PDB file of N, CA and C in Angstrom:
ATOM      1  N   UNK V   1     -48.185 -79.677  49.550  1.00  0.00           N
ATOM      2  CA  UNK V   1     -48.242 -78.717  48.476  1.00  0.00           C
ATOM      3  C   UNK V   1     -47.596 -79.320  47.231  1.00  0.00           C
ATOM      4  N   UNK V   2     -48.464 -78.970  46.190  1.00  0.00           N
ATOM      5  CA  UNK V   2     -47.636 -79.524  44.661  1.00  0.00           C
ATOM      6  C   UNK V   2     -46.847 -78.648  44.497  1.00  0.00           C
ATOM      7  N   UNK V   3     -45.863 -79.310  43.615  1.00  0.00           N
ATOM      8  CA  UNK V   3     -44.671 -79.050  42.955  1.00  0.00           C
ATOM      9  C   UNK V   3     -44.785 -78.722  41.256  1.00  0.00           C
ATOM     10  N   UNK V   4     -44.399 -78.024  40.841  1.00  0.00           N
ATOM     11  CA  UNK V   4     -44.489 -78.080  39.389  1.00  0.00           C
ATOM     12  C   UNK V   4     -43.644 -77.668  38.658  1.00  0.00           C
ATOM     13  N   UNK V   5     -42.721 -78.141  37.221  1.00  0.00           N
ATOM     14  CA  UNK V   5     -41.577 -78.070  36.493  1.00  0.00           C
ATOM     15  C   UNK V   5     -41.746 -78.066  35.677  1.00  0.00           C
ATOM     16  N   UNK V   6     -41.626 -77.127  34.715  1.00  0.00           N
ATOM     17  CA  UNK V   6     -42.238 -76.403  33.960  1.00  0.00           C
ATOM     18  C   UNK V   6     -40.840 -76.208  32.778  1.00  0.00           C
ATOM     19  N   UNK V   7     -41.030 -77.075  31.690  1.00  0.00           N
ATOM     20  CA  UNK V   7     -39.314 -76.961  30.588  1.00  0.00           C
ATOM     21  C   UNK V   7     -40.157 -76.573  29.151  1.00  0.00           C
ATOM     22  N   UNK V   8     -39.156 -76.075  28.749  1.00  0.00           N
ATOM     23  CA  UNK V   8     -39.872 -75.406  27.249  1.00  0.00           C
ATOM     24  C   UNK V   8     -38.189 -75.332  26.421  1.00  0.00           C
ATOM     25  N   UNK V   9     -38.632 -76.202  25.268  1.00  0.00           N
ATOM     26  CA  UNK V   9     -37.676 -75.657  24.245  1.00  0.00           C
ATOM     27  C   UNK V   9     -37.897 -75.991  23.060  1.00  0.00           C
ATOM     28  N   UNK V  10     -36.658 -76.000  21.767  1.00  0.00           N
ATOM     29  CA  UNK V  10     -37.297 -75.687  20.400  1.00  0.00           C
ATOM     30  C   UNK V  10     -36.184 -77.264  20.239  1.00  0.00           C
ATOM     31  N   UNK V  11     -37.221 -77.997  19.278  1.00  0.00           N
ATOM     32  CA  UNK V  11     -36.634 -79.254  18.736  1.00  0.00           C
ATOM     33  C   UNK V  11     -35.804 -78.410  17.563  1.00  0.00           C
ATOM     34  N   UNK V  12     -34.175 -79.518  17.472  1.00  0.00           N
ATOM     35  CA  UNK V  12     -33.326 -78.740  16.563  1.00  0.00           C
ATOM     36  C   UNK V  12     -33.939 -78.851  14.908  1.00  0.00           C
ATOM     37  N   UNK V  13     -33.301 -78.244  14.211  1.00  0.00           N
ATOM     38  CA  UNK V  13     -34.399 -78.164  12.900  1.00  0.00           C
ATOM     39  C   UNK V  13     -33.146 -79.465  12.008  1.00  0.00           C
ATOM     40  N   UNK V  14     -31.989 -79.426  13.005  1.00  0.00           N
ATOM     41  CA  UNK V  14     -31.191 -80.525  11.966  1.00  0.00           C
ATOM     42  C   UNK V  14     -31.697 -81.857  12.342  1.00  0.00           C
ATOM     43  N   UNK V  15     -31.386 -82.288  11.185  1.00  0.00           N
ATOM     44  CA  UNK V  15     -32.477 -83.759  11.448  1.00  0.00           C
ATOM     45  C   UNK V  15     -31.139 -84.600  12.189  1.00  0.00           C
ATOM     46  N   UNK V  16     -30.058 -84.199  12.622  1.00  0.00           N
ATOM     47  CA  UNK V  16     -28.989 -85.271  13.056  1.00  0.00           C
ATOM     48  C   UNK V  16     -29.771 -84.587  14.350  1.00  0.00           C
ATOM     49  N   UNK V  17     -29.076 -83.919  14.923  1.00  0.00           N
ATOM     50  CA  UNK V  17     -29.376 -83.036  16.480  1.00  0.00           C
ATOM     51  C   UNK V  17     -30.882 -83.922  16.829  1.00  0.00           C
ATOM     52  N   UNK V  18     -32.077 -83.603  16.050  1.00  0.00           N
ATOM     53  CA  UNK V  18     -33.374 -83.949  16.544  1.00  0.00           C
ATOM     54  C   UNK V  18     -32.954 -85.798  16.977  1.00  0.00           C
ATOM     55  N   UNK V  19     -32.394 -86.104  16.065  1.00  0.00           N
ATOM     56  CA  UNK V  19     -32.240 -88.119  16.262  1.00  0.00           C
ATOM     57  C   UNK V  19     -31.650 -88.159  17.747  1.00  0.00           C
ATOM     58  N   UNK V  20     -30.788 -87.023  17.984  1.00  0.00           N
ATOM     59  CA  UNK V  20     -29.807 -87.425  19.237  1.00  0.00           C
ATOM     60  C   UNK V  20     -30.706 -87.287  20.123  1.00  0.00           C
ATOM     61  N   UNK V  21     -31.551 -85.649  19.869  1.00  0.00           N
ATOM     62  CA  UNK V  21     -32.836 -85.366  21.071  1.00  0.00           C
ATOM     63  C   UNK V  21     -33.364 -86.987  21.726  1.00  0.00           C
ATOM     64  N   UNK V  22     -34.205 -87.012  20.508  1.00  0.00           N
ATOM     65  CA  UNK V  22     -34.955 -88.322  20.961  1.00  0.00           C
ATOM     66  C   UNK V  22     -34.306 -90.034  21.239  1.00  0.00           C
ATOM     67  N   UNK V  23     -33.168 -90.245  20.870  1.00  0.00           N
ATOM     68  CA  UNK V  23     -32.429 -90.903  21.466  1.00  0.00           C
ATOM     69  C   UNK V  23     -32.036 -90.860  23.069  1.00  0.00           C
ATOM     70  N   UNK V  24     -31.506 -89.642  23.302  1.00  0.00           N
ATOM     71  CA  UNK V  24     -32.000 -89.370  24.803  1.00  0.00           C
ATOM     72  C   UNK V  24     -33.054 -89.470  25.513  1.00  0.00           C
ATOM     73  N   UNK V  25     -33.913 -89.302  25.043  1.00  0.00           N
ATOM     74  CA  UNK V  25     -35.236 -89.108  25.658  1.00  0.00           C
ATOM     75  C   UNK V  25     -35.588 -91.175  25.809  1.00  0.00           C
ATOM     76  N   UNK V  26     -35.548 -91.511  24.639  1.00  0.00           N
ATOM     77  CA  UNK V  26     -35.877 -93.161  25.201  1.00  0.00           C
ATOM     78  C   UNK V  26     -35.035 -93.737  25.812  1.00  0.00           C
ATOM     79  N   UNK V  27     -33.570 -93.027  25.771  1.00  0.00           N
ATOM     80  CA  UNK V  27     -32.496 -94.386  26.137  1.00  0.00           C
ATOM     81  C   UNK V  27     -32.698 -93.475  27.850  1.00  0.00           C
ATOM     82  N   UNK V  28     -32.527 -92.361  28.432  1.00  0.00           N
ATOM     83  CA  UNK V  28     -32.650 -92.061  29.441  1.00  0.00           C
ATOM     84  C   UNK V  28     -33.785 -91.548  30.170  1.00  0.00           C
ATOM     85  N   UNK V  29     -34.426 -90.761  29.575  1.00  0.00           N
ATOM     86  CA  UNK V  29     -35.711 -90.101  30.386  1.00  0.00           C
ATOM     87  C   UNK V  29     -36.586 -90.971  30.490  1.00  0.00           C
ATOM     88  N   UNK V  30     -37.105 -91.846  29.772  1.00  0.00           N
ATOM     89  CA  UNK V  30     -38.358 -92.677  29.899  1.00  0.00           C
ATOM     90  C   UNK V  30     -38.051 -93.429  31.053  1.00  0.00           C
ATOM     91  N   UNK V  31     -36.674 -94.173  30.777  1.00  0.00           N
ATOM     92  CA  UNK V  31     -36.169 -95.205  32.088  1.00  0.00           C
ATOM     93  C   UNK V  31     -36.238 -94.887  33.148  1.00  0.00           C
ATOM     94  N   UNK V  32     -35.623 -93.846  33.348  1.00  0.00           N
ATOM     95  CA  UNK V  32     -35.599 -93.057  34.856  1.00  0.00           C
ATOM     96  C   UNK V  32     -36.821 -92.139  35.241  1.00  0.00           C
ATOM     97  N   UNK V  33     -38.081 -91.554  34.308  1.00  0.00           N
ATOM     98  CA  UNK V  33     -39.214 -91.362  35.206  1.00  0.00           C
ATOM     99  C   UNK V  33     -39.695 -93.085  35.438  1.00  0.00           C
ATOM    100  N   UNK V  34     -39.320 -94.295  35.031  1.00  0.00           N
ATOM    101  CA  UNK V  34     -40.485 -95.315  35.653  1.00  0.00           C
ATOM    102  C   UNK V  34     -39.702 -95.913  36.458  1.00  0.00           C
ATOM    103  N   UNK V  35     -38.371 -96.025  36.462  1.00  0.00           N
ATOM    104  CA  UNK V  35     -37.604 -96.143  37.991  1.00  0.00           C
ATOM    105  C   UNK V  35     -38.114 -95.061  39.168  1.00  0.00           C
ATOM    106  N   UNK V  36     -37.964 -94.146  38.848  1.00  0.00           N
ATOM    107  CA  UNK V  36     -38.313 -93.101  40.157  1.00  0.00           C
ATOM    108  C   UNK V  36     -39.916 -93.927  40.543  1.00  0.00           C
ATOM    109  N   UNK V  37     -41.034 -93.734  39.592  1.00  0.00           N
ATOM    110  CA  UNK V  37     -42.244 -94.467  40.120  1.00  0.00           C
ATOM    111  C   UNK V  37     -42.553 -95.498  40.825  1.00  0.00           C
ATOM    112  N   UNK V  38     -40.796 -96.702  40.399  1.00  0.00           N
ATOM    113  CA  UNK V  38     -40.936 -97.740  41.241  1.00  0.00           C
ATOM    114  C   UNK V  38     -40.678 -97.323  42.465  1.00  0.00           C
ATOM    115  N   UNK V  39     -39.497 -96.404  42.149  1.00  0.00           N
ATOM    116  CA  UNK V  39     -39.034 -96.549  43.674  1.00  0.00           C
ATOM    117  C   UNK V  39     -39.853 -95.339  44.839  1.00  0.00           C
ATOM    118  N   UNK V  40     -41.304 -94.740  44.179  1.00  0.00           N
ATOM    119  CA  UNK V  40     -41.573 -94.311  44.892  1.00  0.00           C
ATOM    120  C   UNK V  40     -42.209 -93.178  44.926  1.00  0.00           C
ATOM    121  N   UNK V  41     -41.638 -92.237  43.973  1.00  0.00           N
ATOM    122  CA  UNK V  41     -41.599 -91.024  43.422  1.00  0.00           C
ATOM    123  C   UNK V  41     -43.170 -90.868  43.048  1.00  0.00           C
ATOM    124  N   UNK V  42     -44.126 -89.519  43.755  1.00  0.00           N
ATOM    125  CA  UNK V  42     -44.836 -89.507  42.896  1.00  0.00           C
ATOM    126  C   UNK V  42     -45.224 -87.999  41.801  1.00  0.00           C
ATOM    127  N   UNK V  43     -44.838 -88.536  40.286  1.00  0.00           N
ATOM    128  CA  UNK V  43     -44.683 -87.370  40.348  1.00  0.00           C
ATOM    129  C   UNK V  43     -45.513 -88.002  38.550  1.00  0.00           C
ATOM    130  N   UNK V  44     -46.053 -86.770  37.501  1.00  0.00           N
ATOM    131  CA  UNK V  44     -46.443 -87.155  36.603  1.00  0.00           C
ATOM    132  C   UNK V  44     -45.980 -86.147  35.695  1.00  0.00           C
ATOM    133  N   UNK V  45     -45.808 -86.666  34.549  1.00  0.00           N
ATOM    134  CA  UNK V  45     -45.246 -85.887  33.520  1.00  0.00           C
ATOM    135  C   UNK V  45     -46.303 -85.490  32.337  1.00  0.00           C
ATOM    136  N   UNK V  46     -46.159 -84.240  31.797  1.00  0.00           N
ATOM    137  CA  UNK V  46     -46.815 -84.163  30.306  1.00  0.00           C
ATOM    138  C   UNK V  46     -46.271 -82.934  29.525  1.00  0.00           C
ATOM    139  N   UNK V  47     -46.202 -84.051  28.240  1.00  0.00           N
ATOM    140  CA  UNK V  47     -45.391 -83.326  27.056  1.00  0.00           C
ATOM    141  C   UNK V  47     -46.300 -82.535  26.673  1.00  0.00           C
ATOM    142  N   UNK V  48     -46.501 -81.208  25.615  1.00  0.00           N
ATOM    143  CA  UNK V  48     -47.152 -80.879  24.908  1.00  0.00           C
ATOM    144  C   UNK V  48     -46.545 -79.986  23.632  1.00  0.00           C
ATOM    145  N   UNK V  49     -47.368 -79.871  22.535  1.00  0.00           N
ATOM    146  CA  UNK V  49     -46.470 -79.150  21.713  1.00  0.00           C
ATOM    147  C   UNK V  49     -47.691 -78.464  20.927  1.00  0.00           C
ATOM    148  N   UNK V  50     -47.535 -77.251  20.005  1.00  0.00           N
ATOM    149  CA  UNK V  50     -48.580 -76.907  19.340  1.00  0.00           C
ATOM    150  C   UNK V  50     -48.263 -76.775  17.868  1.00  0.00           C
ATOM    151  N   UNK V  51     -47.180 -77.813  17.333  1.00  0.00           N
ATOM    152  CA  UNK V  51     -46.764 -78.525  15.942  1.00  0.00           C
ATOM    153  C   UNK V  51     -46.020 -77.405  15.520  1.00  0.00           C
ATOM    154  N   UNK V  52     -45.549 -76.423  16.206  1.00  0.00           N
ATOM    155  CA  UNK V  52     -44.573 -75.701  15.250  1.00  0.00           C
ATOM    156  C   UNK V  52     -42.780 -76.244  15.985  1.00  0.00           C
ATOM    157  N   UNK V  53     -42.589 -77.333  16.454  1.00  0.00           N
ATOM    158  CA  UNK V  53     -41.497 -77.716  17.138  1.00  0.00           C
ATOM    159  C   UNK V  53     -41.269 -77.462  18.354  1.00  0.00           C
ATOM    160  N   UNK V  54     -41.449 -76.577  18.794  1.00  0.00           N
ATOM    161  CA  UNK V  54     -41.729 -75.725  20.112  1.00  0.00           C
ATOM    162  C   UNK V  54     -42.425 -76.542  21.240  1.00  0.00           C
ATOM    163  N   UNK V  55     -41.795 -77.537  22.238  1.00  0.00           N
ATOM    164  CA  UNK V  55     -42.288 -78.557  23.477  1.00  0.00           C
ATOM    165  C   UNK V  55     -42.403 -77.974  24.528  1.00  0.00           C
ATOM    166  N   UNK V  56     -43.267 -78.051  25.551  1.00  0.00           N
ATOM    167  CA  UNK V  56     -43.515 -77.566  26.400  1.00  0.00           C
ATOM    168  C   UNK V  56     -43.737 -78.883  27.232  1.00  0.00           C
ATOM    169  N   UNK V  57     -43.148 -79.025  28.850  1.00  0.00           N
ATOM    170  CA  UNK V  57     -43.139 -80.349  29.840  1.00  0.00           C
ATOM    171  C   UNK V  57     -43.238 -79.921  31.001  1.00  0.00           C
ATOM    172  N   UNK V  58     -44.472 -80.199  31.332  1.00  0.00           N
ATOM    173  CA  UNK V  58     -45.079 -80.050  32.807  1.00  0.00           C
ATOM    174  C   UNK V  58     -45.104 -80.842  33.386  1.00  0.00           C
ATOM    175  N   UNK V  59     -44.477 -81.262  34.810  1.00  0.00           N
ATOM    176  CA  UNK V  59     -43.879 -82.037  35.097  1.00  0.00           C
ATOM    177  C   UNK V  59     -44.481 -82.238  36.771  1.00  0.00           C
ATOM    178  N   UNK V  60     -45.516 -82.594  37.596  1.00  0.00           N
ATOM    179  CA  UNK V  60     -46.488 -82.421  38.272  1.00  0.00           C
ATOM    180  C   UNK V  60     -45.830 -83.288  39.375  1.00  0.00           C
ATOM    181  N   UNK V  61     -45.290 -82.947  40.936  1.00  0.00           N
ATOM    182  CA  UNK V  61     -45.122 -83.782  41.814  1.00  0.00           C
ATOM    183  C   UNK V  61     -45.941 -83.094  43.054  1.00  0.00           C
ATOM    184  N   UNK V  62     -46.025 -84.696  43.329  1.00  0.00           N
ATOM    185  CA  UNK V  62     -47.696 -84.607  44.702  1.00  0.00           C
ATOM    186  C   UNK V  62     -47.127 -83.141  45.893  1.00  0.00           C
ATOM    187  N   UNK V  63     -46.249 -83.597  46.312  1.00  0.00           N
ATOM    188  CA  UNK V  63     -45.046 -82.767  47.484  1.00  0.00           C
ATOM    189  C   UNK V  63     -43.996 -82.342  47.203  1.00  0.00           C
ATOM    190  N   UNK V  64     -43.537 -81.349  48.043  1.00  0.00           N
ATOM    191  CA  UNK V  64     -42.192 -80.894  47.926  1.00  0.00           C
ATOM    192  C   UNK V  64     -40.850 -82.339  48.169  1.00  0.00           C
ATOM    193  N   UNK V  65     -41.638 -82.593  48.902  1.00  0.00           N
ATOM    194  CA  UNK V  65     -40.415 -84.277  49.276  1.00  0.00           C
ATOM    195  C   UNK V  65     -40.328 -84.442  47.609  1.00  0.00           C
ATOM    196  N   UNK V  66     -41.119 -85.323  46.957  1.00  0.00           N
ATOM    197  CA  UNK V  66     -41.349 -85.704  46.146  1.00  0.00           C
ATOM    198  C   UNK V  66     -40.611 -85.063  44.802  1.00  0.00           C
ATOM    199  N   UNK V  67     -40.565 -83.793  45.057  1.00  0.00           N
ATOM    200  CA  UNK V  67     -39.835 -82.788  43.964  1.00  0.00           C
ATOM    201  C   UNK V  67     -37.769 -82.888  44.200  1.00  0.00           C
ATOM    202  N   UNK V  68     -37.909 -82.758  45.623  1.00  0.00           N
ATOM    203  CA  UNK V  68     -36.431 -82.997  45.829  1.00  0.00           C
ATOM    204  C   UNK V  68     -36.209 -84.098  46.092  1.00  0.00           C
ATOM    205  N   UNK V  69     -36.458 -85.454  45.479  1.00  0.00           N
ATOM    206  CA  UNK V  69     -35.633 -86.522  45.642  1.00  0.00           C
ATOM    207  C   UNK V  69     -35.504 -86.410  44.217  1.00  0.00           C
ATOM    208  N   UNK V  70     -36.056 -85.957  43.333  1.00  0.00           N
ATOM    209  CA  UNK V  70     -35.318 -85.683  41.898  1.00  0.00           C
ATOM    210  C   UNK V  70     -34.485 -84.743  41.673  1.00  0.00           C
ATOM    211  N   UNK V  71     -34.918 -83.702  42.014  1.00  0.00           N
ATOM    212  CA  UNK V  71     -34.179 -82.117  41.721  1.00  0.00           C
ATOM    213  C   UNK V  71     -32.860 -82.475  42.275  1.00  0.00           C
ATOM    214  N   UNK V  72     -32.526 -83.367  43.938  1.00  0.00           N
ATOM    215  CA  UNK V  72     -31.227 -83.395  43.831  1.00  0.00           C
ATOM    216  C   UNK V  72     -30.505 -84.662  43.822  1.00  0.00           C
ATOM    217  N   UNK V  73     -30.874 -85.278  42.705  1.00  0.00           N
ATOM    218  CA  UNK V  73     -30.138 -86.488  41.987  1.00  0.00           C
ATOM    219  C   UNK V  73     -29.489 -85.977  40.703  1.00  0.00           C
ATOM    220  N   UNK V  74     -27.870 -86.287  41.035  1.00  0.00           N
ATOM    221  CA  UNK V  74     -26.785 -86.092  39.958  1.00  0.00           C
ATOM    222  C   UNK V  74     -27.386 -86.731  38.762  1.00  0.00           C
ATOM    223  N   UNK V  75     -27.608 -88.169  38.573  1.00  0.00           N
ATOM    224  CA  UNK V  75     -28.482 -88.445  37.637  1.00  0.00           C
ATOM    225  C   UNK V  75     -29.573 -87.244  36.853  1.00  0.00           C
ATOM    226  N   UNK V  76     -29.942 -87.370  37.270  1.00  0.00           N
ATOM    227  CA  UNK V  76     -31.281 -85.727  36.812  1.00  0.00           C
ATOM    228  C   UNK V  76     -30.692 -85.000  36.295  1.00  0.00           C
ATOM    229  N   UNK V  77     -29.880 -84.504  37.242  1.00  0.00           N
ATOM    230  CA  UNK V  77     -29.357 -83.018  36.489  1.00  0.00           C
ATOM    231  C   UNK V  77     -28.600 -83.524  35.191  1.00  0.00           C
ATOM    232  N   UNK V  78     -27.702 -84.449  35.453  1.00  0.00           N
ATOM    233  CA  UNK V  78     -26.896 -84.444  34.436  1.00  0.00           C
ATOM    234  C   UNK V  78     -27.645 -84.786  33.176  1.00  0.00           C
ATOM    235  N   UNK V  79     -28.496 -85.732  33.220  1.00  0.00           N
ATOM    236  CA  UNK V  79     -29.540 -86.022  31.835  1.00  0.00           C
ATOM    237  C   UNK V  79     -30.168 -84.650  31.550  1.00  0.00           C
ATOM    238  N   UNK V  80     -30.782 -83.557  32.451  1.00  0.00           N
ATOM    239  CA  UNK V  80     -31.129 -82.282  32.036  1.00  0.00           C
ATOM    240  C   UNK V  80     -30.425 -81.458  31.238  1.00  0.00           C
ATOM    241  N   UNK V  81     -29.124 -81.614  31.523  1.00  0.00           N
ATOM    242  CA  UNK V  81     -28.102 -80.849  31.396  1.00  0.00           C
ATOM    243  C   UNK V  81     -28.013 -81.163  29.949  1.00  0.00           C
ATOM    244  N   UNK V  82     -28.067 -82.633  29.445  1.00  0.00           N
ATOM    245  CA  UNK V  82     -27.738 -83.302  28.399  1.00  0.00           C
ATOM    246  C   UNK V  82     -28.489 -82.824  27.397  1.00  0.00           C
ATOM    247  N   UNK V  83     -29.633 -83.133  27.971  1.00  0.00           N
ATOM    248  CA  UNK V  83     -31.037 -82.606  26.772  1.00  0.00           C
ATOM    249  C   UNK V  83     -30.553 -81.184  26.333  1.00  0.00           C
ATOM    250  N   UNK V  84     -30.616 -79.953  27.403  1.00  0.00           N
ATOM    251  CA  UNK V  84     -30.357 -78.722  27.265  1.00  0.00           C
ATOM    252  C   UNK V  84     -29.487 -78.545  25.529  1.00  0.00           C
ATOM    253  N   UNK V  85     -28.639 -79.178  25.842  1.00  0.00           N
ATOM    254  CA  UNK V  85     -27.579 -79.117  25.038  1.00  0.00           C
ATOM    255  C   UNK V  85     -27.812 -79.783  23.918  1.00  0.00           C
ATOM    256  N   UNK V  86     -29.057 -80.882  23.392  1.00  0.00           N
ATOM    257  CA  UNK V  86     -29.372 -81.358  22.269  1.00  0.00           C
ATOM    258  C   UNK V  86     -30.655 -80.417  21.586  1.00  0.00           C
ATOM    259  N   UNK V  87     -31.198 -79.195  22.421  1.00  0.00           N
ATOM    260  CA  UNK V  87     -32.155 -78.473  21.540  1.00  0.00           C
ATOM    261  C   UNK V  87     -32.162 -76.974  21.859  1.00  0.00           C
ATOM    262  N   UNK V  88     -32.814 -76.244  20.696  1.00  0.00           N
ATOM    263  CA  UNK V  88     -32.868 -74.720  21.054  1.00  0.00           C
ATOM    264  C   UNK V  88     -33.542 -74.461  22.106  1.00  0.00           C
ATOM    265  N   UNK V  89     -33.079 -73.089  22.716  1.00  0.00           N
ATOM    266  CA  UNK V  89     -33.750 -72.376  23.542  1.00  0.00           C
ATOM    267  C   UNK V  89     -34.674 -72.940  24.580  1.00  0.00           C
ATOM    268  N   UNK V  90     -33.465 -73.476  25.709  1.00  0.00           N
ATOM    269  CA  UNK V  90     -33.884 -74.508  26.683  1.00  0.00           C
ATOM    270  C   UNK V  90     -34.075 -73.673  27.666  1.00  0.00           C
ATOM    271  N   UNK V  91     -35.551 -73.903  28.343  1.00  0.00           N
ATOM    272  CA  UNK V  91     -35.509 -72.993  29.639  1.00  0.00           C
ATOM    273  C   UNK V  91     -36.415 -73.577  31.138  1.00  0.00           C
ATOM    274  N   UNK V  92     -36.674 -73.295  31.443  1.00  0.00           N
ATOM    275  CA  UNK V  92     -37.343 -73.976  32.845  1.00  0.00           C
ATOM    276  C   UNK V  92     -37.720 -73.146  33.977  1.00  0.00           C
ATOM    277  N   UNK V  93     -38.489 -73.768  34.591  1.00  0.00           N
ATOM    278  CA  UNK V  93     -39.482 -72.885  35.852  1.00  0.00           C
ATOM    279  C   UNK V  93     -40.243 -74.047  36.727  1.00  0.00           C
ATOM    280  N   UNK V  94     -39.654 -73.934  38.222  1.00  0.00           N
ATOM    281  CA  UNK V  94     -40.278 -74.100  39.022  1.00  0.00           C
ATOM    282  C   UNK V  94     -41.623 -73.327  39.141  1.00  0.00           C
ATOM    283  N   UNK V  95     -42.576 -73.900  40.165  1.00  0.00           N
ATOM    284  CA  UNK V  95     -43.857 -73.241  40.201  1.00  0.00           C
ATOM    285  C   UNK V  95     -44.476 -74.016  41.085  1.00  0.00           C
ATOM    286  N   UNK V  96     -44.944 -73.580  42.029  1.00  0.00           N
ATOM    287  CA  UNK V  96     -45.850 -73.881  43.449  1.00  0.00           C
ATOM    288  C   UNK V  96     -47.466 -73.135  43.274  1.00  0.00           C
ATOM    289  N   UNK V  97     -48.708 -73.409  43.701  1.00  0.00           N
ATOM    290  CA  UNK V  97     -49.652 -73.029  43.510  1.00  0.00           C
ATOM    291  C   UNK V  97     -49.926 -71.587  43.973  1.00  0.00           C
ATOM    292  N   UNK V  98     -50.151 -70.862  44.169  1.00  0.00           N
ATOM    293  CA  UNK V  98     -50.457 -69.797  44.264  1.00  0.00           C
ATOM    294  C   UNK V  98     -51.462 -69.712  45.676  1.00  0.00           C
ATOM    295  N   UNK V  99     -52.580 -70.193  44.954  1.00  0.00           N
ATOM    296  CA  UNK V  99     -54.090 -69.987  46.109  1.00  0.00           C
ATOM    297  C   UNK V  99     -53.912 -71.561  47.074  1.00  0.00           C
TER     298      UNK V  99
END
């Protein structure tokens, strides 16, 4: 069964805050989804936005295995945790298929 992670928040409107956003995002998130891929992980990511700042990240893993070898890595959380705290109105949702 897929897994799905589901983050939504508002890029900050200060242009310092937004630099830190995306500083995070290359110096940690990029690294560590293509480590997880090496080491195994299969899981796929996609950003989306509809240009009013407002990101939306769907975050697609094959299995439940697959979902918790991230969900419970201190690493993870703590970079989640990090982001949270560099933009507005950070929120998130698990989600399993339905049918």
């Amino acid at each position: 069964m897929s897994v799905y992670l589901l983050m939504e928040f508002t890029c900050p409107k200060d242009e310092e805050r937004n630099k830190k956003r995306l500083k995070h995002e290359v110096d940690w998130l990029y690294p560590y989804y293509e480590k997880k891929i090496k080491e195994g992980v299969k899981w796929k990511g996609l950003g989306l936005s509809d240009g009013t700042g407002r990101i939306v990240s769907l975050t697609t893993f094959e299995t439940v295995e697959d979902f918790g070898k991230i969900w419970n890595d201190d690493k993870y959380k703590k970079g989640i945790v990090q982001l949270s705290y560099l933009v507005d109105n950070f929120t998130s949702r698990i989600l399993r298929e339905v049918i």
